[in-house]
Coordinates of C-alpha atoms in Angstrom, one line a residue:
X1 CA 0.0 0.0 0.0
X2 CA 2.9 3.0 0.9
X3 CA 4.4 1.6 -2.2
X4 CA 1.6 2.8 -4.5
X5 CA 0.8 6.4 -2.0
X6 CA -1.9 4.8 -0.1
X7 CA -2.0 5.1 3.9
X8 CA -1.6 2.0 6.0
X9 CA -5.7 2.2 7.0
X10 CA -6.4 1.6 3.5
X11 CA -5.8 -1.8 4.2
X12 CA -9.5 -2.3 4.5
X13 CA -10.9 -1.8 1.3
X14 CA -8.4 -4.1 -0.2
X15 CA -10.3 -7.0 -1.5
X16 CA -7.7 -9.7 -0.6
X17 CA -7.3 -13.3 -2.4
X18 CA -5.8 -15.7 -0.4
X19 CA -4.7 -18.3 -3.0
X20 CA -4.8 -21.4 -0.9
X21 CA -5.6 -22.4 2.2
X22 CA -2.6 -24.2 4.2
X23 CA -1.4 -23.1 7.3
X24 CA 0.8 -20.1 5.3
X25 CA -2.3 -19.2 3.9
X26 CA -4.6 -18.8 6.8
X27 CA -1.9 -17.3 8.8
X28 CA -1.2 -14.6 6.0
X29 CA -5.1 -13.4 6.0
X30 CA -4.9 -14.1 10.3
X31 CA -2.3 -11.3 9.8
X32 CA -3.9 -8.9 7.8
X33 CA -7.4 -9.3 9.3
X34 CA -5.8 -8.3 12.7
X35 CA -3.9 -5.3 11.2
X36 CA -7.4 -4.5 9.6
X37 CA -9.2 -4.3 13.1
X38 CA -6.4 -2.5 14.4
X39 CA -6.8 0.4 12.2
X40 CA -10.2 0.6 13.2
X41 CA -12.6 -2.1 10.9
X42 CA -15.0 -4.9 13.0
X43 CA -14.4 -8.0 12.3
X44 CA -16.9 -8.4 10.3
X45 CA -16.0 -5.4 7.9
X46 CA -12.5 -7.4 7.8
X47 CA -13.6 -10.6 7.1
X48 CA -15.9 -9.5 4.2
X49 CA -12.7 -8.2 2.7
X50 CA -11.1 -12.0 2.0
X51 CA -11.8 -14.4 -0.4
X52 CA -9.9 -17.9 0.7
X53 CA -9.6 -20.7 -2.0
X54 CA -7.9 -24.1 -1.8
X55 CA -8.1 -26.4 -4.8
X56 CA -11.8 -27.3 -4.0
X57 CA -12.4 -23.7 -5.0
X58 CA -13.8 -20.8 -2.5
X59 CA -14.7 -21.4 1.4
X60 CA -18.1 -21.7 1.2
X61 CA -20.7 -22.5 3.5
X62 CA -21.4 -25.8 2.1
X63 CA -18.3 -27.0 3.0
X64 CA -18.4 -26.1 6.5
X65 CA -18.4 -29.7 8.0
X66 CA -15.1 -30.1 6.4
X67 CA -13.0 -27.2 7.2
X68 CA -10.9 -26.5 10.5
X69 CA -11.8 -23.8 13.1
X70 CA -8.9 -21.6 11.3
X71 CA -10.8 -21.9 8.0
X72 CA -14.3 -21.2 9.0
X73 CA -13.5 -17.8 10.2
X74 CA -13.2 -17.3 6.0
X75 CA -16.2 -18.7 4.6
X76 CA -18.4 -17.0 3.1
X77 CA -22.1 -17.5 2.6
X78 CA -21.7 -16.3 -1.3
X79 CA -19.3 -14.4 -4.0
X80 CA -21.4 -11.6 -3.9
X81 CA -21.6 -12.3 -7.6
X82 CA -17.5 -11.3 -7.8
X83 CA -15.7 -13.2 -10.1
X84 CA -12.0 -13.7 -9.8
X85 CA -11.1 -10.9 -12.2
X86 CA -12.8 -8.0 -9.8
X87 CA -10.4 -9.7 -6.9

C-alpha cells in the first residue's frame, strides 16, 4: 500500500485473495485481518474483505463440515456475484 501512495488504514478496502488455504495461507489473512481491526474495521468489515480458496475452490458455507476452526473464520455464505477478475 505505501508503495503505490496509499496510507496504512487503507488496508480495509483491499479486496484480498488468499490463494490457498494451508497453514501459510490462513496465517497470512490471520495477519492482515488483525492489522485491519487494528486500524479501526470490526471483524466483520475485515472478514468480508477475504476471499480464501484451496483447490476445491472458495470457502463456502457448504463446506463447513469439512474445514478446521482456522478456515471457518473465511467462509463465506456467497461471492457476492464477484468473479476472480474484480479480486
Amino acid at each position: 500500500l505505501r508503495a503505490k501512495g496509499e496510507k496504512p488504514t487503507a488496508l480495509g478496502d483491499q479486496r484480498i485473495l488468499i490463494a490457498g488455504a494451508g497453514s501459510a495461507g490462513v496465517g497470512v489473512a490471520q495477519v492482515l485481518m488483525q492489522a485491519m481491526m487494528e486500524h479501526g474495521r470490526s471483524e466483520e468489515e475485515a472478514k468480508k474483505c477475504f476471499f480464501v480458496a484451496d483447490e476445491n475452490g472458495l470457502l463456502g458455507t457448504e463446506r463447513l463440515s469439512e474445514l478446521s476452526a482456522e478456515h471457518v473464520i473465511f467462509v463465506r455464505d456467497t461471492d457476492g456475484s464477484t468473479n476472480t477478475s474484480q479480486l
